[in-house]
Amino acid sequence: MSAPAERTLIAPTEMNRRAGRLLYRFVLVLTVTGFTLAFVFPLYWMASGALKSSAELADPNPTPLPRSWHPESYSEAWTNVGLGQYFLNTLLLAVGAWLTQVIVDVAAAYALSRLRPVLGNVVLGMMLATLMLPVSALLVPTYLTVTDVPLIHANLINTPWAIWLPACANAFNIFILKRFFDQIPGELLESARLDGAGPVRILWSLILPLSRPVLAVVSIFAVVGVWKDFLWPLLVLPDPARQPITVALNRLAEFMPANQLLAGMVMASVPLLVIFLIFQRHIIAGLTAGSLKG
């Protein structure tokens, strides 16, 4: 039985003609260029705006390039408002959220995938149901929880735990981890059990080394999610000395010149862009990882 013909936007017979190939390349270049401009132009506009003077930024007729260059706005934004401290605060929150998410989500996904507890599918379904709720609907119950943690009755406001604990139970990360763990051949795990390895040893020595692509994806999502978050840190970290850079820039916006504010936004965005450019292959590999061949 012959394989079904592949269906594409341009018929294969047209691709054998010169006009068809030219049309395909034209559409491809147009699409790639359009998407590139749509994503890159706002970044360029922000970075170039930081090089302009405040008076030029207020001009109703903006220019693509600054009329007069002011690169000192970056150094002034860093020193005048103490952005270094806010970067350290953000880094602390991001690293802590990454660590707690990896520990909790890996353990939950491993239990649901390989230990198969009673009503495990029900628990997974309830986790996934939380993804259907808008974030705004969860703000009030989550806030009430961190102000009075059940059982221990602790108030986590103005502590990193107010960011770390709500972030660690991530239903999306648990789902993609479970799907990946499900695809690991059972023969490998059975061989490890015959050699005397327990559940924890199997997780540490066998599953985690095989799960590096998806762990990279979860790690990147965890760091990026905390780094760019604004509303939740604004609620639970009212102390200016503990705020991340996103909240600090919003609070300081009325006291900063416009070009310095844009410079601060650029510097806050650079770490995320660097992370994506370095680990983009890991992101794609983790999200598209299929079954493993034993």
mmCIF file of C-alpha atoms in Angstrom:
data_model
loop_
_atom_site.group_PDB
_atom_site.id
_atom_site.type_symbol
_atom_site.label_atom_id
_atom_site.label_comp_id
_atom_site.label_asym_id
_atom_site.label_seq_id
_atom_site.Cartn_x
_atom_site.Cartn_y
_atom_site.Cartn_z
ATOM 1 C CA MET A 1 0.000 0.000 0.000
ATOM 2 C CA SER A 2 1.533 3.285 -1.092
ATOM 3 C CA ALA A 3 1.948 6.113 1.376
ATOM 4 C CA PRO A 4 -0.589 8.946 1.098
ATOM 5 C CA ALA A 5 0.557 11.969 -0.872
ATOM 6 C CA GLU A 6 1.823 14.833 1.215
ATOM 7 C CA ARG A 7 -0.469 17.857 1.137
ATOM 8 C CA THR A 8 1.212 21.257 1.054
ATOM 9 C CA LEU A 9 0.228 24.829 0.281
ATOM 10 C CA ILE A 10 1.827 24.498 -3.166
ATOM 11 C CA ALA A 11 1.217 21.295 -5.110
ATOM 12 C CA PRO A 12 4.308 19.085 -5.739
ATOM 13 C CA THR A 13 3.740 19.377 -9.478
ATOM 14 C CA GLU A 14 3.985 23.141 -9.215
ATOM 15 C CA MET A 15 7.271 22.832 -7.314
ATOM 16 C CA ASN A 16 8.762 21.127 -10.381
ATOM 17 C CA ARG A 17 8.183 24.280 -12.375
ATOM 18 C CA ARG A 18 10.338 27.388 -12.190
ATOM 19 C CA ALA A 19 7.341 29.633 -11.539
ATOM 20 C CA GLY A 20 6.210 27.388 -8.683
ATOM 21 C CA ARG A 21 9.627 27.438 -7.043
ATOM 22 C CA LEU A 22 9.809 31.217 -7.356
ATOM 23 C CA LEU A 23 6.342 31.568 -5.827
ATOM 24 C CA TYR A 24 7.302 29.274 -2.951
ATOM 25 C CA ARG A 25 10.491 31.231 -2.214
ATOM 26 C CA PHE A 26 8.649 34.541 -2.442
ATOM 27 C CA VAL A 27 5.984 33.433 0.032
ATOM 28 C CA LEU A 28 8.610 31.937 2.357
ATOM 29 C CA VAL A 29 10.774 35.087 2.362
ATOM 30 C CA LEU A 30 7.724 37.323 2.802
ATOM 31 C CA THR A 31 6.447 35.269 5.744
ATOM 32 C CA VAL A 32 9.815 35.047 7.493
ATOM 33 C CA THR A 33 10.496 38.748 6.975
ATOM 34 C CA GLY A 34 7.058 39.723 8.247
ATOM 35 C CA PHE A 35 7.323 37.660 11.422
ATOM 36 C CA THR A 36 10.886 38.858 12.027
ATOM 37 C CA LEU A 37 9.881 42.498 11.767
ATOM 38 C CA ALA A 38 6.849 41.953 13.980
ATOM 39 C CA PHE A 39 8.988 40.519 16.788
ATOM 40 C CA VAL A 40 12.281 42.384 16.352
ATOM 41 C CA PHE A 41 11.034 45.898 15.581
ATOM 42 C CA PRO A 42 9.536 46.559 19.075
ATOM 43 C CA LEU A 43 12.859 45.494 20.620
ATOM 44 C CA TYR A 44 14.787 47.762 18.271
ATOM 45 C CA TRP A 45 12.410 50.669 18.965
ATOM 46 C CA MET A 46 12.898 50.270 22.701
ATOM 47 C CA ALA A 47 16.697 49.978 22.464
ATOM 48 C CA SER A 48 17.030 52.921 20.070
ATOM 49 C CA GLY A 49 14.630 55.015 22.146
ATOM 50 C CA ALA A 50 16.935 54.640 25.128
ATOM 51 C CA LEU A 51 19.689 56.272 23.044
ATOM 52 C CA LYS A 52 17.579 59.369 22.382
ATOM 53 C CA SER A 53 17.195 62.389 24.627
ATOM 54 C CA SER A 54 13.993 62.814 26.613
ATOM 55 C CA ALA A 55 13.040 65.806 24.442
ATOM 56 C CA GLU A 56 13.450 63.741 21.275
ATOM 57 C CA LEU A 57 11.315 60.960 22.733
ATOM 58 C CA ALA A 58 8.546 63.492 23.353
ATOM 59 C CA ASP A 59 8.675 64.657 19.719
ATOM 60 C CA PRO A 60 5.374 63.725 17.968
ATOM 61 C CA ASN A 61 7.370 62.932 14.793
ATOM 62 C CA PRO A 62 9.657 60.062 15.812
ATOM 63 C CA THR A 63 12.676 59.093 13.738
ATOM 64 C CA PRO A 64 14.056 55.566 13.187
ATOM 65 C CA LEU A 65 17.517 56.648 14.346
ATOM 66 C CA PRO A 66 18.363 59.077 17.171
ATOM 67 C CA ARG A 67 19.231 62.594 16.053
ATOM 68 C CA SER A 68 21.697 62.792 18.926
ATOM 69 C CA TRP A 69 23.089 59.700 20.603
ATOM 70 C CA HIS A 70 22.982 59.355 24.390
ATOM 71 C CA PRO A 71 24.472 55.955 25.342
ATOM 72 C CA GLU A 72 25.080 57.298 28.839
ATOM 73 C CA SER A 73 21.383 56.748 29.580
ATOM 74 C CA TYR A 74 22.167 53.064 30.181
ATOM 75 C CA SER A 75 24.883 53.749 32.761
ATOM 76 C CA GLU A 76 22.789 56.470 34.383
ATOM 77 C CA ALA A 77 19.787 54.149 34.650
ATOM 78 C CA TRP A 78 22.007 51.542 36.285
ATOM 79 C CA THR A 79 23.635 53.847 38.824
ATOM 80 C CA ASN A 80 20.992 56.488 39.584
ATOM 81 C CA VAL A 81 18.208 54.122 40.667
ATOM 82 C CA GLY A 82 20.271 51.122 41.787
ATOM 83 C CA LEU A 83 19.133 48.638 39.161
ATOM 84 C CA GLY A 84 21.903 46.271 40.236
ATOM 85 C CA GLN A 85 20.098 45.501 43.501
ATOM 86 C CA TYR A 86 16.833 44.846 41.685
ATOM 87 C CA PHE A 87 18.628 42.527 39.271
ATOM 88 C CA LEU A 88 19.969 40.562 42.235
ATOM 89 C CA ASN A 89 16.485 40.395 43.733
ATOM 90 C CA THR A 90 15.109 39.073 40.434
ATOM 91 C CA LEU A 91 17.920 36.540 40.125
ATOM 92 C CA LEU A 92 17.258 35.263 43.642
ATOM 93 C CA LEU A 93 13.554 34.847 42.938
ATOM 94 C CA ALA A 94 14.198 33.154 39.583
ATOM 95 C CA VAL A 95 16.770 30.673 40.928
ATOM 96 C CA GLY A 96 14.596 29.771 43.904
ATOM 97 C CA ALA A 97 11.508 29.323 41.736
ATOM 98 C CA TRP A 98 13.503 27.162 39.312
ATOM 99 C CA LEU A 99 14.794 24.927 42.098
ATOM 100 C CA THR A 100 11.409 24.467 43.786
ATOM 101 C CA GLN A 101 9.643 23.853 40.474
ATOM 102 C CA VAL A 102 12.128 21.207 39.380
ATOM 103 C CA ILE A 103 11.945 19.356 42.712
ATOM 104 C CA VAL A 104 8.146 19.437 43.082
ATOM 105 C CA ASP A 105 7.163 19.006 39.437
ATOM 106 C CA VAL A 106 9.611 16.184 38.722
ATOM 107 C CA ALA A 107 8.467 14.312 41.828
ATOM 108 C CA ALA A 108 4.782 14.788 40.941
ATOM 109 C CA ALA A 109 5.259 13.801 37.301
ATOM 110 C CA TYR A 110 7.304 10.724 38.251
ATOM 111 C CA ALA A 111 4.673 9.605 40.740
ATOM 112 C CA LEU A 112 1.836 10.041 38.234
ATOM 113 C CA SER A 113 3.763 8.414 35.400
ATOM 114 C CA ARG A 114 5.582 5.486 37.000
ATOM 115 C CA LEU A 115 4.324 4.926 40.549
ATOM 116 C CA ARG A 116 0.689 5.182 39.386
ATOM 117 C CA PRO A 117 -1.073 6.057 42.668
ATOM 118 C CA VAL A 118 -4.750 5.428 43.256
ATOM 119 C CA LEU A 119 -6.877 8.080 41.507
ATOM 120 C CA GLY A 120 -3.746 9.378 39.796
ATOM 121 C CA ASN A 121 -5.659 10.238 36.624
ATOM 122 C CA VAL A 122 -8.214 12.151 38.672
ATOM 123 C CA VAL A 123 -5.438 14.157 40.325
ATOM 124 C CA LEU A 124 -3.855 14.882 36.942
ATOM 125 C CA GLY A 125 -7.208 15.951 35.539
ATOM 126 C CA MET A 126 -7.764 18.328 38.440
ATOM 127 C CA MET A 127 -4.293 19.791 37.889
ATOM 128 C CA LEU A 128 -4.959 20.333 34.191
ATOM 129 C CA ALA A 129 -8.347 21.885 35.013
ATOM 130 C CA THR A 130 -6.514 24.728 36.758
ATOM 131 C CA LEU A 131 -5.024 25.680 33.380
ATOM 132 C CA MET A 132 -8.534 26.571 32.220
ATOM 133 C CA LEU A 133 -8.863 29.265 34.898
ATOM 134 C CA PRO A 134 -7.689 32.813 34.172
ATOM 135 C CA VAL A 135 -4.788 33.991 36.278
ATOM 136 C CA SER A 136 -6.873 36.810 37.732
ATOM 137 C CA ALA A 137 -9.319 34.276 39.208
ATOM 138 C CA LEU A 138 -6.511 32.664 41.209
ATOM 139 C CA LEU A 139 -5.013 35.855 42.627
ATOM 140 C CA VAL A 140 -7.305 36.254 45.626
ATOM 141 C CA PRO A 141 -7.206 32.635 46.919
ATOM 142 C CA THR A 142 -3.451 32.446 46.343
ATOM 143 C CA TYR A 143 -2.905 35.740 48.142
ATOM 144 C CA LEU A 144 -5.011 34.606 51.103
ATOM 145 C CA THR A 145 -2.979 31.396 51.205
ATOM 146 C CA VAL A 146 0.420 33.119 51.364
ATOM 147 C CA THR A 147 -0.790 35.585 54.000
ATOM 148 C CA ASP A 148 -1.869 32.688 56.247
ATOM 149 C CA VAL A 149 -0.357 29.387 55.159
ATOM 150 C CA PRO A 150 -2.564 26.472 56.239
ATOM 151 C CA LEU A 151 -1.337 24.315 59.151
ATOM 152 C CA ILE A 152 1.693 26.453 59.980
ATOM 153 C CA HIS A 153 -0.176 29.827 59.919
ATOM 154 C CA ALA A 154 2.817 31.743 58.572
ATOM 155 C CA ASN A 155 2.680 35.049 56.718
ATOM 156 C CA LEU A 156 4.944 34.922 53.646
ATOM 157 C CA ILE A 157 4.435 38.512 52.486
ATOM 158 C CA ASN A 158 7.770 40.234 51.743
ATOM 159 C CA THR A 159 9.602 36.905 51.649
ATOM 160 C CA PRO A 160 10.860 34.985 48.589
ATOM 161 C CA TRP A 161 8.636 32.055 49.592
ATOM 162 C CA ALA A 162 5.611 34.087 48.499
ATOM 163 C CA ILE A 163 7.000 33.735 44.951
ATOM 164 C CA TRP A 164 8.552 30.271 45.214
ATOM 165 C CA LEU A 165 5.678 28.283 46.740
ATOM 166 C CA PRO A 166 2.899 29.327 44.311
ATOM 167 C CA ALA A 167 5.306 28.810 41.395
ATOM 168 C CA CYS A 168 6.404 25.292 42.351
ATOM 169 C CA ALA A 169 3.053 23.600 41.629
ATOM 170 C CA ASN A 170 2.940 24.176 37.890
ATOM 171 C CA ALA A 171 0.350 21.977 36.140
ATOM 172 C CA PHE A 172 1.757 22.593 32.663
ATOM 173 C CA ASN A 173 5.274 21.548 33.662
ATOM 174 C CA ILE A 174 3.944 18.461 35.433
ATOM 175 C CA PHE A 175 1.993 17.515 32.313
ATOM 176 C CA ILE A 176 4.911 17.780 29.878
ATOM 177 C CA LEU A 177 7.220 15.980 32.327
ATOM 178 C CA LYS A 178 4.712 13.167 32.759
ATOM 179 C CA ARG A 179 4.281 12.811 29.004
ATOM 180 C CA PHE A 180 8.038 12.520 28.604
ATOM 181 C CA PHE A 181 8.386 10.019 31.465
ATOM 182 C CA ASP A 182 5.585 7.933 29.918
ATOM 183 C CA GLN A 183 7.653 7.519 26.746
ATOM 184 C CA ILE A 184 10.703 6.057 28.492
ATOM 185 C CA PRO A 185 10.755 2.307 27.672
ATOM 186 C CA GLY A 186 9.473 0.209 30.555
ATOM 187 C CA GLU A 187 12.175 -2.409 29.842
ATOM 188 C CA LEU A 188 14.837 -0.020 31.111
ATOM 189 C CA LEU A 189 13.001 0.538 34.378
ATOM 190 C CA GLU A 190 12.304 -3.167 34.803
ATOM 191 C CA SER A 191 15.989 -3.971 34.309
ATOM 192 C CA ALA A 192 16.885 -1.429 36.976
ATOM 193 C CA ARG A 193 14.377 -3.002 39.393
ATOM 194 C CA LEU A 194 15.858 -6.444 38.770
ATOM 195 C CA ASP A 195 19.253 -5.009 39.668
ATOM 196 C CA GLY A 196 17.839 -3.891 43.012
ATOM 197 C CA ALA A 197 17.234 -0.196 42.315
ATOM 198 C CA GLY A 198 14.377 1.411 44.209
ATOM 199 C CA PRO A 199 12.032 4.155 42.933
ATOM 200 C CA VAL A 200 14.292 6.999 44.099
ATOM 201 C CA ARG A 201 17.413 5.415 42.589
ATOM 202 C CA ILE A 202 15.603 4.817 39.290
ATOM 203 C CA LEU A 203 14.500 8.457 39.207
ATOM 204 C CA TRP A 204 17.952 9.830 40.017
ATOM 205 C CA SER A 205 20.176 7.485 38.022
ATOM 206 C CA LEU A 206 17.999 6.549 35.058
ATOM 207 C CA ILE A 207 15.064 8.857 34.374
ATOM 208 C CA LEU A 208 16.672 12.228 35.090
ATOM 209 C CA PRO A 209 19.715 11.658 32.822
ATOM 210 C CA LEU A 210 17.365 10.637 30.005
ATOM 211 C CA SER A 211 15.150 13.663 30.608
ATOM 212 C CA ARG A 212 17.676 16.431 30.062
ATOM 213 C CA PRO A 213 15.853 17.975 27.060
ATOM 214 C CA VAL A 214 12.517 18.314 28.852
ATOM 215 C CA LEU A 215 14.220 19.397 32.076
ATOM 216 C CA ALA A 216 15.875 22.191 30.102
ATOM 217 C CA VAL A 217 12.453 23.302 28.846
ATOM 218 C CA VAL A 218 10.951 23.270 32.350
ATOM 219 C CA SER A 219 13.940 25.172 33.721
ATOM 220 C CA ILE A 220 13.719 27.861 31.052
ATOM 221 C CA PHE A 221 9.969 28.253 31.538
ATOM 222 C CA ALA A 222 10.475 28.557 35.298
ATOM 223 C CA VAL A 223 13.146 31.247 35.041
ATOM 224 C CA VAL A 224 11.382 33.242 32.325
ATOM 225 C CA GLY A 225 8.029 33.035 34.108
ATOM 226 C CA VAL A 226 9.392 34.582 37.301
ATOM 227 C CA TRP A 227 11.684 37.061 35.546
ATOM 228 C CA LYS A 228 8.888 38.672 33.524
ATOM 229 C CA ASP A 229 6.133 38.429 36.151
ATOM 230 C CA PHE A 230 4.794 41.733 37.399
ATOM 231 C CA LEU A 231 1.391 41.544 39.070
ATOM 232 C CA TRP A 232 2.097 38.826 41.638
ATOM 233 C CA PRO A 233 5.417 40.312 42.905
ATOM 234 C CA LEU A 234 3.681 43.679 43.089
ATOM 235 C CA LEU A 235 1.106 42.202 45.491
ATOM 236 C CA VAL A 236 3.323 40.074 47.721
ATOM 237 C CA LEU A 237 6.535 42.158 47.783
ATOM 238 C CA PRO A 238 5.473 45.680 48.814
ATOM 239 C CA ASP A 239 8.885 46.375 50.377
ATOM 240 C CA PRO A 240 10.884 48.302 47.706
ATOM 241 C CA ALA A 241 14.149 46.716 48.861
ATOM 242 C CA ARG A 242 12.846 43.234 47.967
ATOM 243 C CA GLN A 243 11.143 43.972 44.661
ATOM 244 C CA PRO A 244 12.270 42.501 41.325
ATOM 245 C CA ILE A 245 13.233 44.729 38.437
ATOM 246 C CA THR A 246 9.835 44.614 36.715
ATOM 247 C CA VAL A 247 8.063 46.030 39.771
ATOM 248 C CA ALA A 248 10.879 48.465 40.558
ATOM 249 C CA LEU A 249 10.825 49.991 37.078
ATOM 250 C CA ASN A 250 7.077 50.537 37.308
ATOM 251 C CA ARG A 251 7.437 52.171 40.721
ATOM 252 C CA LEU A 252 10.347 54.388 39.616
ATOM 253 C CA ALA A 253 8.876 55.340 36.231
ATOM 254 C CA GLU A 254 7.520 58.690 37.454
ATOM 255 C CA PHE A 255 10.942 59.673 38.835
ATOM 256 C CA MET A 256 13.076 58.585 35.856
ATOM 257 C CA PRO A 257 13.631 60.341 32.515
ATOM 258 C CA ALA A 258 11.953 58.507 29.652
ATOM 259 C CA ASN A 259 15.223 57.453 28.012
ATOM 260 C CA GLN A 260 16.566 56.012 31.278
ATOM 261 C CA LEU A 261 13.309 54.125 31.812
ATOM 262 C CA LEU A 262 13.636 52.578 28.351
ATOM 263 C CA ALA A 263 17.262 51.750 29.080
ATOM 264 C CA GLY A 264 16.185 49.944 32.239
ATOM 265 C CA MET A 265 13.590 47.986 30.275
ATOM 266 C CA VAL A 266 16.219 46.984 27.725
ATOM 267 C CA MET A 267 18.591 45.770 30.426
ATOM 268 C CA ALA A 268 15.758 43.845 32.079
ATOM 269 C CA SER A 269 14.984 42.129 28.754
ATOM 270 C CA VAL A 270 18.549 41.216 27.788
ATOM 271 C CA PRO A 271 18.917 38.181 30.129
ATOM 272 C CA LEU A 272 15.746 36.582 28.753
ATOM 273 C CA LEU A 273 16.860 37.126 25.158
ATOM 274 C CA VAL A 274 20.268 35.637 25.910
ATOM 275 C CA ILE A 275 18.697 32.605 27.590
ATOM 276 C CA PHE A 276 16.446 32.016 24.589
ATOM 277 C CA LEU A 277 19.224 32.413 22.013
ATOM 278 C CA ILE A 278 21.500 30.025 23.901
ATOM 279 C CA PHE A 279 18.911 27.368 24.712
ATOM 280 C CA GLN A 280 16.521 27.611 21.754
ATOM 281 C CA ARG A 281 17.591 24.191 20.487
ATOM 282 C CA HIS A 282 16.934 22.683 23.904
ATOM 283 C CA ILE A 283 13.478 24.264 23.972
ATOM 284 C CA ILE A 284 12.539 22.824 20.596
ATOM 285 C CA ALA A 285 14.089 19.425 21.395
ATOM 286 C CA GLY A 286 12.283 19.203 24.732
ATOM 287 C CA LEU A 287 8.890 20.195 23.363
ATOM 288 C CA THR A 288 9.141 17.847 20.346
ATOM 289 C CA ALA A 289 10.796 14.921 22.114
ATOM 290 C CA GLY A 290 9.042 11.718 21.198
ATOM 291 C CA SER A 291 9.579 8.129 22.199
ATOM 292 C CA LEU A 292 13.014 6.803 23.010
ATOM 293 C CA LYS A 293 14.411 3.876 21.120
ATOM 294 C CA GLY A 294 15.653 1.127 23.399
#
